[in-house]
Structures are given as structure tokens and as C-alpha cells.
Coordinates of C-alpha atoms in Angstrom, one line a residue:
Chain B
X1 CA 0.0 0.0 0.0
X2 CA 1.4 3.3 -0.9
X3 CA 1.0 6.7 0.7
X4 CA -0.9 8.4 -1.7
X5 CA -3.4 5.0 -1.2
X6 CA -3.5 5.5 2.6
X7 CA -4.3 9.5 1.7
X8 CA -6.8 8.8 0.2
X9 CA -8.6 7.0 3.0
X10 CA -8.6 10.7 4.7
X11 CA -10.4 12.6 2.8
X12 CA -11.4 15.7 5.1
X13 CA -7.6 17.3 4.4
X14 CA -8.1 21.0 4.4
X15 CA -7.2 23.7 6.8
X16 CA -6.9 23.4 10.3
X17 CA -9.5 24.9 13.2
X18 CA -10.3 24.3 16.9
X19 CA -7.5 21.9 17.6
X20 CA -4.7 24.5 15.9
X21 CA -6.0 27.5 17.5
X22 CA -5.9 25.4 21.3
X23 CA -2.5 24.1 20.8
X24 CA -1.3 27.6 20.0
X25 CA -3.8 29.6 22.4
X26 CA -4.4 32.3 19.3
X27 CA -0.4 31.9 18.0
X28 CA -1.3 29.6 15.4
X29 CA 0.3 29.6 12.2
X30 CA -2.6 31.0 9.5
X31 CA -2.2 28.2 7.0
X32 CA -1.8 24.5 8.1
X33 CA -3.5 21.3 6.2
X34 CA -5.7 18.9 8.6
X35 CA -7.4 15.9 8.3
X36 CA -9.1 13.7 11.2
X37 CA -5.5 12.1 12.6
X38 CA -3.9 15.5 12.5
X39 CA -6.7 16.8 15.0
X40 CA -6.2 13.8 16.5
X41 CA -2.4 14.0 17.3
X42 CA -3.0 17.7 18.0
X43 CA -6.0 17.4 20.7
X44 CA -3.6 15.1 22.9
X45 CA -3.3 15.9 26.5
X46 CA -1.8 14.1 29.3
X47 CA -4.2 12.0 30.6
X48 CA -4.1 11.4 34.5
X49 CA -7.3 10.4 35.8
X50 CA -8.7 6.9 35.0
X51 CA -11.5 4.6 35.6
X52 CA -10.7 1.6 37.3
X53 CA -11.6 -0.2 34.1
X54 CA -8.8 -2.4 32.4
X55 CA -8.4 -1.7 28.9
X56 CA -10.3 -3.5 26.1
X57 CA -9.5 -7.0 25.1
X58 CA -7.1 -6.4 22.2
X59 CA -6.4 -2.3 23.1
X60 CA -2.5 -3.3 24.4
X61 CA -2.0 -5.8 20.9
X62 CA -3.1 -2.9 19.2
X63 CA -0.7 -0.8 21.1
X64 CA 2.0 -2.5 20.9
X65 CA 1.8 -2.6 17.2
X66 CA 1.6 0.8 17.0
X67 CA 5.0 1.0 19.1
X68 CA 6.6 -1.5 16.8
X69 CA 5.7 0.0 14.1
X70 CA 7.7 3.3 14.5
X71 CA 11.5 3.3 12.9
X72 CA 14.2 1.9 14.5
X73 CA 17.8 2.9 13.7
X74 CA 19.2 -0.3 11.7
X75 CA 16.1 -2.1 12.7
X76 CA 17.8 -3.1 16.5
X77 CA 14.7 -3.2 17.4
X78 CA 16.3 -1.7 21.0
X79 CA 13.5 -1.7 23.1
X80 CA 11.1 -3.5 25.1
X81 CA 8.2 -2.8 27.4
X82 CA 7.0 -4.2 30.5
X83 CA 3.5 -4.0 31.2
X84 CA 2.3 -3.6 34.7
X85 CA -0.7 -4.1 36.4
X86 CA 0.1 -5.8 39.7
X87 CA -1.7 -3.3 42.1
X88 CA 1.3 -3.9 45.2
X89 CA 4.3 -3.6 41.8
X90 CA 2.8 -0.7 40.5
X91 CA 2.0 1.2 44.0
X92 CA 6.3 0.1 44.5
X93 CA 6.9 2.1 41.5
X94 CA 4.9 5.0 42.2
X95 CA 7.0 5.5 45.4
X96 CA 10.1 5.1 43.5
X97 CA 8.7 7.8 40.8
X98 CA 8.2 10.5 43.4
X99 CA 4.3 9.4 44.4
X100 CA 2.8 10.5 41.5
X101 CA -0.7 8.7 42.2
X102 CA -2.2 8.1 39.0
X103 CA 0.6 5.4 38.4
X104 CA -1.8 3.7 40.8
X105 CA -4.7 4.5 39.6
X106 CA -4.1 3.2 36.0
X107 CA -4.8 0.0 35.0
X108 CA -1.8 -0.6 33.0
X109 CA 1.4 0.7 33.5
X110 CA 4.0 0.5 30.7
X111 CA 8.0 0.8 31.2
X112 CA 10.0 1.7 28.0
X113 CA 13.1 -0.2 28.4
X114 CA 16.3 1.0 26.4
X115 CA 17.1 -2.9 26.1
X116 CA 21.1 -2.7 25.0
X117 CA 21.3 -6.1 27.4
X118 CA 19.3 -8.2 24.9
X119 CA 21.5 -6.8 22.1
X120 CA 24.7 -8.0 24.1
X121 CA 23.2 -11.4 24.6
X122 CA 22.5 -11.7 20.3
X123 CA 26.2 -10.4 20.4
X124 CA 27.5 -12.7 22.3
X125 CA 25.4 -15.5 21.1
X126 CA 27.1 -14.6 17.5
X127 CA 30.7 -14.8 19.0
X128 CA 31.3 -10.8 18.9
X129 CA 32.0 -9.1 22.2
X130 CA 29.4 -6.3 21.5
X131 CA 31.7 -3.1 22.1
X132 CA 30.0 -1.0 20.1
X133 CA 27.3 -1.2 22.9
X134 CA 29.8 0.5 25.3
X135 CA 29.5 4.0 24.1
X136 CA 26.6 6.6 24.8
X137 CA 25.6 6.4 21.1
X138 CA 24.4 3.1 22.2
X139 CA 22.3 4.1 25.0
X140 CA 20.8 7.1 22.4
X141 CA 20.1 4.5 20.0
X142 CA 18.1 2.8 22.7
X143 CA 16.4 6.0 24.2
X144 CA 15.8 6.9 20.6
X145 CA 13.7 3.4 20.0
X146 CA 11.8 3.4 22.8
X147 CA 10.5 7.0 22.4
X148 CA 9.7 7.2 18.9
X149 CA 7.8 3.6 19.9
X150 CA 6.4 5.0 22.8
X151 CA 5.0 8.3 21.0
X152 CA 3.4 5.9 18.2
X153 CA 1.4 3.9 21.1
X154 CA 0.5 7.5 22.5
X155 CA -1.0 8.5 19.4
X156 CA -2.8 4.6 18.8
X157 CA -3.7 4.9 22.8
X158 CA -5.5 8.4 22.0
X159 CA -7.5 7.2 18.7
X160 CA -9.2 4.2 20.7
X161 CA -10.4 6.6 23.0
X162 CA -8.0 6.1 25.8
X163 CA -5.4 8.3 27.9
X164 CA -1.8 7.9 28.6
X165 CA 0.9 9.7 30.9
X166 CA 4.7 9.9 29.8
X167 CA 6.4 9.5 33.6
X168 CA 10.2 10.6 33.1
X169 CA 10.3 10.2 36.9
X170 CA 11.2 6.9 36.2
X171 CA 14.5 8.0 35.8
X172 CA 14.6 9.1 39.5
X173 CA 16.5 5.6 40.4
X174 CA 16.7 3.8 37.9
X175 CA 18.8 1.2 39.2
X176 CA 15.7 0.5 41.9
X177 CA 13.5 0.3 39.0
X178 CA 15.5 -2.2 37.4
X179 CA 15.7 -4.1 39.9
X180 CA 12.0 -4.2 40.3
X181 CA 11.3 -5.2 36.7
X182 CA 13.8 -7.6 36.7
X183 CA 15.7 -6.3 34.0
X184 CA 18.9 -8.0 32.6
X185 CA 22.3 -5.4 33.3
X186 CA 22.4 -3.1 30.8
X187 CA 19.0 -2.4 30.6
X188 CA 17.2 -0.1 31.4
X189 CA 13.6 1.8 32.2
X190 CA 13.5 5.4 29.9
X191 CA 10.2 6.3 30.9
X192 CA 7.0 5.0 31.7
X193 CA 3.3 5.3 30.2
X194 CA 0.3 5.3 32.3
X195 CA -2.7 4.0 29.7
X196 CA -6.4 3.5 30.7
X197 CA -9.4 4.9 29.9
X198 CA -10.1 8.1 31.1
X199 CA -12.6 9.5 34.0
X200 CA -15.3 11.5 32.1
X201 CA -15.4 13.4 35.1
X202 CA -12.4 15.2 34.8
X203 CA -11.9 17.8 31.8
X204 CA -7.9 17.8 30.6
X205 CA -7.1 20.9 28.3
X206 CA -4.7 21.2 25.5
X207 CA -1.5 23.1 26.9
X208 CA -0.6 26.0 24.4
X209 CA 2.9 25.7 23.2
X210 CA 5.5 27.8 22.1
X211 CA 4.2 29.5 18.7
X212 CA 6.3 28.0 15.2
X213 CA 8.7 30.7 15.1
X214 CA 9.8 29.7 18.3
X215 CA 11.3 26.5 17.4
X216 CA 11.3 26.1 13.6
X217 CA 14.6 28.0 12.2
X218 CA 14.9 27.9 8.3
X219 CA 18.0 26.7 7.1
X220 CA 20.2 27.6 9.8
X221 CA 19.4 28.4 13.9
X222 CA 18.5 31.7 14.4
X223 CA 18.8 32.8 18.7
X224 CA 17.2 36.0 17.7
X225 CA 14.0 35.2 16.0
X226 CA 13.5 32.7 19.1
X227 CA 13.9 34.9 21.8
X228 CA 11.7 37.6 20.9
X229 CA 8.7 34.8 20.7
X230 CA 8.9 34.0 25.0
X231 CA 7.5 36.7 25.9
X232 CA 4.2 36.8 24.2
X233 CA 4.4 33.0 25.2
X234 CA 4.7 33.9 28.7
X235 CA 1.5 36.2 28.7
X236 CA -0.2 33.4 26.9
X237 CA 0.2 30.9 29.3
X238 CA -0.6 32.8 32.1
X239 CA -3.7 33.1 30.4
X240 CA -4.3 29.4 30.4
X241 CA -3.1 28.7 33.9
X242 CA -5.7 31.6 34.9
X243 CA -8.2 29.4 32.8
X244 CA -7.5 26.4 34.3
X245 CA -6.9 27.9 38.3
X246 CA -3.6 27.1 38.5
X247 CA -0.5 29.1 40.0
X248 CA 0.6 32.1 37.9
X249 CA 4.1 32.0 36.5
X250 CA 5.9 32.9 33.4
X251 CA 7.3 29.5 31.7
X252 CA 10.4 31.5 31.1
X253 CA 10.8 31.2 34.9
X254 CA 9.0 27.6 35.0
X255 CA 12.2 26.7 32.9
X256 CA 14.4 28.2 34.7
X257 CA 13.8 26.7 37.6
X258 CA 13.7 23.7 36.5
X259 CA 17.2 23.6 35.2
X260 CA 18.3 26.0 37.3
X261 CA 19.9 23.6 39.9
X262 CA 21.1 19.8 40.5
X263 CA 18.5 19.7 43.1
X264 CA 16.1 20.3 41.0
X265 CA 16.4 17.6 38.5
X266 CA 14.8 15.5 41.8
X267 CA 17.8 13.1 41.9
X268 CA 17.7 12.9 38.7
X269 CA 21.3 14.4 38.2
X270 CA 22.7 10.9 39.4
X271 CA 20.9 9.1 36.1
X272 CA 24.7 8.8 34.8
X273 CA 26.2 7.4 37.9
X274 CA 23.2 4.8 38.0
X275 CA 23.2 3.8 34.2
X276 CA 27.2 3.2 35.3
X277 CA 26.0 0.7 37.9
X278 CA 23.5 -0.8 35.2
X279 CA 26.9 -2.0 33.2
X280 CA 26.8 0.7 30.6
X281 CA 29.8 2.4 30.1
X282 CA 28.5 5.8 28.6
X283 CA 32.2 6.4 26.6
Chain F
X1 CA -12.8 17.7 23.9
X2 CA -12.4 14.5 25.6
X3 CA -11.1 11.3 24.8
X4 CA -14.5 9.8 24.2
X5 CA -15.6 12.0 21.8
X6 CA -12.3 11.5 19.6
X7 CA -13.0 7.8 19.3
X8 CA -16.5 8.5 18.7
X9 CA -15.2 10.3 15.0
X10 CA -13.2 6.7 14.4
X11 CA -15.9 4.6 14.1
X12 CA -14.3 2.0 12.0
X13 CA -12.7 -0.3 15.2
X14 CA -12.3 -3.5 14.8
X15 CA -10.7 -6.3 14.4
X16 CA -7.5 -5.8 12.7
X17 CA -6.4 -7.0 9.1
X18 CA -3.8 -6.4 6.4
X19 CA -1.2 -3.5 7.4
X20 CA -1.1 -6.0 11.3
X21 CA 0.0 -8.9 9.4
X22 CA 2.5 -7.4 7.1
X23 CA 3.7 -5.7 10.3
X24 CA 4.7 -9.3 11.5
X25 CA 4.7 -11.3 8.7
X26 CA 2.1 -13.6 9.6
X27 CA 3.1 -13.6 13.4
X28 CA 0.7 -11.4 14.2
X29 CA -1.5 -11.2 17.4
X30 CA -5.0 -13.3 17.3
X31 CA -6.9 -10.2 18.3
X32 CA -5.9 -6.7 18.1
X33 CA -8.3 -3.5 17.8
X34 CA -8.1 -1.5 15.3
X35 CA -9.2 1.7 13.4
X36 CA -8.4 4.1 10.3
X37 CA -5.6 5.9 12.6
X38 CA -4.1 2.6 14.2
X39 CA -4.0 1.3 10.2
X40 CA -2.0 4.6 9.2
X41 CA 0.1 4.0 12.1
X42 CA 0.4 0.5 11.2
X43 CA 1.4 0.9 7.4
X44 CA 4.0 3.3 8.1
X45 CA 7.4 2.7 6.0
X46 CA 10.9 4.7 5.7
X47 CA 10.4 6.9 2.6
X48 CA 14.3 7.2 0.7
X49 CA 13.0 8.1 -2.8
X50 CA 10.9 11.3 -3.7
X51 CA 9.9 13.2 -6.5
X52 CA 11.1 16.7 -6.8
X53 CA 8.5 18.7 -5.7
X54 CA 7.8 20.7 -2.7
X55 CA 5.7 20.4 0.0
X56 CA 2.5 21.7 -0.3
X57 CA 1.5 24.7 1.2
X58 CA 0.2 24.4 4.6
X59 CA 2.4 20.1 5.5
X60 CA 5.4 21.7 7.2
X61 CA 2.7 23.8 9.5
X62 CA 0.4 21.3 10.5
X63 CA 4.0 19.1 10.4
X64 CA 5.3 21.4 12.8
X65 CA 2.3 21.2 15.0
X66 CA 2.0 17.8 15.5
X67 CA 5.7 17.8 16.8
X68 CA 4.7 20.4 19.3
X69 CA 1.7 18.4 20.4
X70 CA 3.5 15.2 21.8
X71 CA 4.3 15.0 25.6
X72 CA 7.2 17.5 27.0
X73 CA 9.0 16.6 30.1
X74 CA 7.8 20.0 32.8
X75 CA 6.7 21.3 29.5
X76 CA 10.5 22.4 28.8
X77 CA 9.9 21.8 25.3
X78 CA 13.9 21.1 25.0
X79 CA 13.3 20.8 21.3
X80 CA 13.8 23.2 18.0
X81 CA 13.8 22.1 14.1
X82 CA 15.8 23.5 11.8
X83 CA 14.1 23.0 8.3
X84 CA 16.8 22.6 5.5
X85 CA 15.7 23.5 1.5
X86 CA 19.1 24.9 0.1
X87 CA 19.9 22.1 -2.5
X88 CA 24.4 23.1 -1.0
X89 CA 23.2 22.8 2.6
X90 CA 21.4 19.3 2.1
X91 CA 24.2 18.6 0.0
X92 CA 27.0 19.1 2.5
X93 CA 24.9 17.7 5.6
X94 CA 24.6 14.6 3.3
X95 CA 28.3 14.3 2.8
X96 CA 28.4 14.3 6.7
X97 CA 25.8 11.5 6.9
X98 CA 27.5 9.1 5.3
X99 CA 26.1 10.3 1.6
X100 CA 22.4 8.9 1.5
X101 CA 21.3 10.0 -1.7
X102 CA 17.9 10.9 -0.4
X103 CA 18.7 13.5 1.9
X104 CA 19.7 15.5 -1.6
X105 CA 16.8 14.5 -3.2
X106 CA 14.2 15.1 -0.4
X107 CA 12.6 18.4 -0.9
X108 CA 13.0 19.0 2.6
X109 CA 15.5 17.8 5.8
X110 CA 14.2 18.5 9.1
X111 CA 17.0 18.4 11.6
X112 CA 15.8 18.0 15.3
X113 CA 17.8 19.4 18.0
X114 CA 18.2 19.0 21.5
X115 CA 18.4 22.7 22.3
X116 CA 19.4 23.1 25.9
X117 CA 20.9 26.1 24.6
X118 CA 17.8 27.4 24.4
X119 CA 17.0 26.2 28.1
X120 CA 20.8 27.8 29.3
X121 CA 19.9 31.3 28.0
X122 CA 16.5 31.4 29.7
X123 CA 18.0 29.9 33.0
X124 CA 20.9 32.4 32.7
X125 CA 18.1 35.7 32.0
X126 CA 16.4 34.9 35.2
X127 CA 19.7 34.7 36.7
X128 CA 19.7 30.6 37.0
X129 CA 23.0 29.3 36.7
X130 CA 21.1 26.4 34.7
X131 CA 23.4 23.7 36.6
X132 CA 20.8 21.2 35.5
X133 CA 22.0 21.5 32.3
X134 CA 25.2 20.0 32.9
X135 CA 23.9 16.2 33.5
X136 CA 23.1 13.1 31.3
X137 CA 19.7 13.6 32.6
X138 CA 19.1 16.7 30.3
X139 CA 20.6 15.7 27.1
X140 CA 17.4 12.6 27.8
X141 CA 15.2 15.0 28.2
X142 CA 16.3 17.1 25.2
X143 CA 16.5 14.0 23.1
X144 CA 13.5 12.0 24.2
X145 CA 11.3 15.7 23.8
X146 CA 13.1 15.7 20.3
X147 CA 11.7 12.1 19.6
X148 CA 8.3 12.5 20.5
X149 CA 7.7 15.2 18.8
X150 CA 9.4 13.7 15.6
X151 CA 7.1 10.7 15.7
X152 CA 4.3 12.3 16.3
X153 CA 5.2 14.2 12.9
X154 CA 6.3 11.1 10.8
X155 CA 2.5 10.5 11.6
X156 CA 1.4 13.2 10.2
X157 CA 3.2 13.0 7.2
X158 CA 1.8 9.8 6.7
X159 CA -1.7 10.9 7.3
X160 CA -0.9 14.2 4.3
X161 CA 0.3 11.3 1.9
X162 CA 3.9 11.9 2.5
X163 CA 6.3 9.7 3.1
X164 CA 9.7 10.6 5.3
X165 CA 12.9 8.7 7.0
X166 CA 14.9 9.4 9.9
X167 CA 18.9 9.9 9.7
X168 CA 20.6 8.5 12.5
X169 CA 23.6 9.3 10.9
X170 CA 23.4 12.9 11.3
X171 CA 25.0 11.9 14.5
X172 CA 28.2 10.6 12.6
X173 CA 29.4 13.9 13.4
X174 CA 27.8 16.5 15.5
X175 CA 30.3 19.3 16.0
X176 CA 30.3 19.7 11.5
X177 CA 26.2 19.5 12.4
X178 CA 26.5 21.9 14.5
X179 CA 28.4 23.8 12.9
X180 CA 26.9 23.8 9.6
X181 CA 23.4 24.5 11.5
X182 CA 25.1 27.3 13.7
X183 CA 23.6 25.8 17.1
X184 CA 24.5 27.4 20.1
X185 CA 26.4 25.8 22.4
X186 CA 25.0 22.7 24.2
X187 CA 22.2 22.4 21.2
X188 CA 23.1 19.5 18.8
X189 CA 21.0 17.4 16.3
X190 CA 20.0 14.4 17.7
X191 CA 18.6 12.7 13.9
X192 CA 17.3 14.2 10.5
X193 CA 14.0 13.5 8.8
X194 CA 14.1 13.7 5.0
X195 CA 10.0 14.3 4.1
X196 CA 8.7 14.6 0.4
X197 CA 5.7 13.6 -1.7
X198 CA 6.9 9.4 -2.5
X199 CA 8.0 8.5 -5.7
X200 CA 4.8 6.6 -7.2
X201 CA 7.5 4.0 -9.6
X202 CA 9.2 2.9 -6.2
X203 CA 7.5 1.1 -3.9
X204 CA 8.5 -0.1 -0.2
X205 CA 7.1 -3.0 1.8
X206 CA 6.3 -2.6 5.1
X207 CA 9.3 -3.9 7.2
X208 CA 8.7 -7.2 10.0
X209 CA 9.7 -6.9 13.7
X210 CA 9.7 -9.0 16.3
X211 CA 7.1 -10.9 17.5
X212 CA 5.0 -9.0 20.2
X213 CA 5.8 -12.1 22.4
X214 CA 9.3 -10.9 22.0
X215 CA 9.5 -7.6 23.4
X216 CA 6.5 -7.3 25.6
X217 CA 6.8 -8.6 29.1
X218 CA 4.4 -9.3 31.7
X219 CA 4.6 -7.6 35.6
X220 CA 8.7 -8.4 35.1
X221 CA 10.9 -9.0 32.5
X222 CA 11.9 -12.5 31.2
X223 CA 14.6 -13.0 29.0
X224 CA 13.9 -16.7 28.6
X225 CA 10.4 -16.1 26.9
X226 CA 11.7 -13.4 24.6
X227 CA 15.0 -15.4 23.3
X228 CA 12.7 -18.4 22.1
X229 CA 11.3 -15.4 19.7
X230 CA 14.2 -15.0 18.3
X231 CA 15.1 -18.2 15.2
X232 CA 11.4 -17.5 14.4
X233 CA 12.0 -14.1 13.5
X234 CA 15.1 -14.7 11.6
X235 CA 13.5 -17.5 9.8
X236 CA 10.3 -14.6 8.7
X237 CA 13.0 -12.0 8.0
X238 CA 15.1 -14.2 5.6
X239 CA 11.4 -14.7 3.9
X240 CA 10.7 -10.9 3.6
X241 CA 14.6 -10.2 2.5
X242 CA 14.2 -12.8 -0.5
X243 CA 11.1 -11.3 -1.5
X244 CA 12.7 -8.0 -1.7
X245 CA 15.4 -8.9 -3.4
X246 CA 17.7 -8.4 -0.9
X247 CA 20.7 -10.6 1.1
X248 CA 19.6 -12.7 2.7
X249 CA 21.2 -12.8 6.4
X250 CA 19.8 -13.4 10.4
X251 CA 18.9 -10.3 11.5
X252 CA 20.4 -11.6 15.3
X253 CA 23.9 -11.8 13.3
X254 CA 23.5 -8.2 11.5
X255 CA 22.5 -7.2 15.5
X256 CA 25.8 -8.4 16.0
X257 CA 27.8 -7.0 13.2
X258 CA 25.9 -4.2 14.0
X259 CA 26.7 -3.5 17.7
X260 CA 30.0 -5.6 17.6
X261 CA 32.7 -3.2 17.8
X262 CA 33.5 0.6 17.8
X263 CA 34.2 0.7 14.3
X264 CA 31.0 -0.8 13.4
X265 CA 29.1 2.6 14.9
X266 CA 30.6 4.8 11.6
X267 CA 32.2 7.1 13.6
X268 CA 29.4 7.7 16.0
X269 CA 31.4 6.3 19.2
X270 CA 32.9 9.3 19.3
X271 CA 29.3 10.7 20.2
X272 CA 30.3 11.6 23.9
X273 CA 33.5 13.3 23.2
X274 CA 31.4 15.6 20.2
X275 CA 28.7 17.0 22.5
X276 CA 31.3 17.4 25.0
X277 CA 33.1 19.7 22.2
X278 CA 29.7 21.8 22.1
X279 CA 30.0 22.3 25.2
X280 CA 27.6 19.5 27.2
X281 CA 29.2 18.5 30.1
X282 CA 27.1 14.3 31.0
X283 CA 27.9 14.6 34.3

């Protein structure tokens, strides 16, 4: 099946409306083609309030696929998943992730794995000593794989009418998590997903983003033409966090916090040291 | 607009069909849902051969948006493009991927960076130091933010008809990226994305992974269940590669050649010591 075959099954291409102008909070760009999965992919929020429902028989098969279906740099295939749903496991892994409590809310719980210790097994069961696993491209590779996976299950998770949650506070101690999941050395979790289906009482809106000109840079990077965009986005997401009754605060200073200290990456500063103790070698 | 009422507009779910098993070569779950997006999803091939036209007005926009609509870790939104048309630029950034033809050809090269450059100069104008900046853990954030967004846009190219492919090897050598780009310091392109309208006299078949059984894993992780996977695959692979004309080999011994020794990474395991050059310090 070509493209232009599956383009054809989408025939309402034409230009965009409500779910551009949300994304963008009024920034949008003027001209942008939609059809139905672009409205899709652009009404996706983070999802973190469930019913206690499991999913539909046949949602995770269809999940999965989705994952698998994504590229993969020299088709490693470098990832796996473990999929939780052990009530006492996953309330263990919300403590580890900083008590975030809809890890224990939803149903399933998936863990992208950045799975370089399977790759050294298929080395070493082919007589080669794997060294090309010993350098951070490998563990990039691996990171790479899982999320471009994990962001084609997002998108398949949203379009059966379910929510997910990305959980980078995974990373908090990731040789804990490890060991919880039983994973070989080497191996490692690069973020979680929280999927299930999601409580109809409780609204989730679209976070505006940074407007085009923020990010996109034509032909070469332009520092100038980005800066002059935070601002307005400042003012426009103060609007929304008015909107939605939560704390004021310029992202600019969001940001900045955030990044500001080794504190406040929340433990997360010692990810090298604990990828170290994992077996990878990071050269 | 909730999740419900999303689905609602998909009302085609069901059982799935073709694209599942090309997706596995016959090794496909028994039952998986499916729908119109999950299909797309499903179908999805690398893209190396283009014609010469342009994008149409409005792709790179709606492109562009569905980037900015995956998940972003605290919203940091560590991620900037830099969209490449210039036949000399695309030229010269292909002579520093290893010389893939179709990054010439494409109309279009989206580079995605990990721009904690951008993140240092907002920490540093609200007088941050930005120490956070100088772990592992944010080069994962800046590349994981720069791979969810590009999935989510390789799925919207598909959906416009388009066809794309990532470049991995634009990581052969990031300081001549970097340079070539002029990022800031502690930015650096983490993969390309050629996009273009598919050249209707070449077709691609959809590519075979792993058996689901293979890389998903129940509560914990079992290596035992997914090595058993393993002589099956090769065994469906060597199918597909006859039927493509291509050599035909195990795809656990090109894993091996693959990851087997520095050299085998191209030049990319020297990775570490470039973004170190640009000025990233990994702790």
C-alpha cells in the first residue's frame, strides 16, 4: 500500500481549526492542512485520571503494534516494554517515581526499556563481544527506539479513546526500577506510560505551546528570531493557567527553575552514575 | 474535547487486518483492535526516494504542529527544528551523513535538536545558573522531547500522503552539524527527517519486527520467553529479504555486526566526546 493510497482514506484534508488554534492559544500559524489524525495527534493531552476499568481486550495488541511500528535505527529493534498491572508492583513504582498517584490508579502501567542487554546477549550469542554497545551512542540508539515507539502507542492509545501519561520520573532511580522489573544489566527503564481509559469526570485541556517561530529555524538556527517569541508565550500561558486555576508564572521562569539547579532535576542528576551501575559504560 | 468523543469520530474499530499482518509477517496477534488511525500507524514505511516537488502549502505547518503536540518533560519543550531547503546545505549535511542519496533528493531535511541552549539562556536571563543542564539527565530530556515530537510528525506526514525517513547518521558527526546549522552551544541534532511527496515507480514493503511475544513482558521482564522469539524471526526475515530482493542474512547476526565493535558505529562512538566539544558537560 502506498501513501498516496492511505491518503486517500482521509479525505477531510483541508485547513486546520479548533485543535490548531488550542495548541497555540491564538499563535497559530494561518495556513496548516488537517485531516481527522492530525486533529487527532494535536488534541492530545496528558491523561491522568482513569476509571478503574482495564483496557479492552485487544487495546495493548493494538498498542504494541503501533510502538513496533515506528523506525528503529538499523532495525535493533532496542526496546522493550513491561507491562504492569500488579496493584502492590505498581504502588512500588509509584514511590520510586516520586508518588505520583495516577501510576496507581491506572490500569496498565507501561515501562520503555532501552534494552542494550538483549543486544549483548544476540552479540554474544554470534561470537562478537558487542563493544559498540559501550559507548553513549548506544544508549541514544536505545532511548531513541523506545520513544519514537512509545509516541506511536501515545497517538494509537488516544485514537481508541483512551489516555496515557509519559512518567520521566522513572528516571529518579533507575537502578531500583531495574531491579524491580527484573531487568537484565544493561538495561534499562527510559520512561513509563500510564494508559487506561479516562474518568469523564475530569476535563484535561490542551497546553498552548511555544508559537512555530519559536522552534522552527529555516536553514540555519537563528537565537534572535527565538527569543523575541517568549514573551508573548509567557503572557499566553498565564492566560491558560488563569483558565485552568492554577499558579501564575511565566514558563520562562518555569524553565528556569527547572534547570536551574542539581536539586532540582529531583535526583535525577545521578541518572549517569546509576546507568554506570546498570553496566553501561557511557564512553 | 475529551477522549471519548475522539473515538466517537473513528468509528471503524475492529478487528484488525492487512497492514497488522505485514507488520509481522504472519506472526501477528490473534486479536488486536483496530481503526483508520491505528492502520496509518500501522502501514508506516521509511520513505528514501521522492519526486522533486515541494511540499505543499500548509504540510510543514500542520507538520510542525503535531511535533509540538506530543508530551514534553515539565513542559521544557527542549526541542527546536531547523528546516533545510538549500539544494548546498542538504548537499553538504549529506556528505556528513554518510552520503544517503535521499537527503539531496528530499525536498525537505528536518534536523531535530536538543536545544538546551535554548534552556541555558532562559536559565541564565532569570539569573539561574542552569546547573541542571550539565547532567546526562538533560541531554534525555532534550532528546526523548526531540523524539516524541518527531514521531508524532512522521505521523502526520503519513496521514498528508507523505512519506519521510529518519537519519541516525546525522549523529556521525555533530560538532560539522553543529556547525553547519550554527547551534548554540550545548544544542546538537540528535537525527534528521528527509520528508517529500513518495516517488509513485518505487514502492517499499512494510518492514517485520519481532514478534509482540518478543518484546513485551508481563509484571517483570523474562529474558527466557523473549530469546525463544528470536530463530522464528530470523527465519520470517530471511522470507521478507528474499522477497525483496535483498541478502539474505539473520537479522540476530546483523544485530551483532551491528553493535559488535566501535568501528561498526561509523564514527558515532565518538558521540560523547562531540557533545562534550559543544560544550555538554554528562555529568
Amino acid at each position: 500500500m502506498t501513501s498516496a493510497t492511505l491518503s486517500a482514506r482521509l479525505p477531510d484534508t483541508g485547513l486546520a481549526t479548533a485543535p490548531l488554534a488550542a495548541r497555540y492559544a491564538g499563535a497559530e500559524p494561518r495556513h496548516a492542512l488537517t485531516n481527522p489524525v492530525i486533529d487527532l495527534i494535536l488534541s492530545r493531552r496528558s491523561i491522568r485520571h482513569y476509571t478503574a476499568a482495564p483496557l479492552p481486550d485487544g487495546a495493548l495488541e493494538a498498542i504494541v503494534a503501533a510502538a513496533q511500528s515506528a523506525a528503529s535505527s538499523s532495525n535493533l529493534q532496542a526496546f522493550s516494554i513491561v507491562a504492569v498491572t500488579d496493584p502492590a508492583r505498581k504502588a512500588r513504582l509509584n514511590a520510586l517515581a516520586g508518588d505520583q498517584s495516577h501510576i496507581a490508579r491506572a490500569p496498565v502501567l507501561l515501562v520503555w526499556i532501552a534494552d542494550l542487554g538483549r543486544l549483548r546477549a544476540i552479540a554474544t550469542d554470534n561470537g562478537q563481544p558487542g563493544d559498540g554497545l559501550d559507548y553513549l551512542e548506544s544508549v541514544l540508539i536505545g532511548v531513541i527506539d523506545a520513544a519514537l515507539a512509545a509516541q506511536s502507542a501515545a497517538i494509537a492509545i488516544e485514537s481508541l479513546g483512551l489516555g496515557s501519561c509519559f512518567i520521566g520520573a522513572l528516571r529518579n532511580d533507575p537502578v531500583a526500577v531495574a531491579a524491580e522489573l527484573g531487568l537484565p544489566a544493561e538495561s534499562f527503564a527510559v520512561f513509563g506510560l500510564t494508559v487506561g481509559i479516562p474518568d469523564p469526570a475530569v476535563t484535561t485541556a490542551v497546553k498552548p505551546r511555544l508559537p512555530q517561530q519559536a522552534i522552527v529555524h529555516r536553514e540555519v538556527y537563528s537565537s534572535h528570531q527565538a527569543d523575541a517569541e517568549l514573551s508573548t508565550y509567557n503572557e499566553r500561558l498565564r492566560l491558560f493557567q488563569a483558565g485552568q486555576g492554577m499558579r501564575s508564572i511565566d514558563w520562562t521562569r518555569q524553565v528556569a527553575d527547572r534547570v536551574g539547579t542539581a536539586a532540582a532535576l529531583k535526583g535525577r542528576h545521578r541518572v549517569g552514575t546509576a546507568l554506570r551501575r546498570l553496566g553501561l559504560k557511557l564512553a
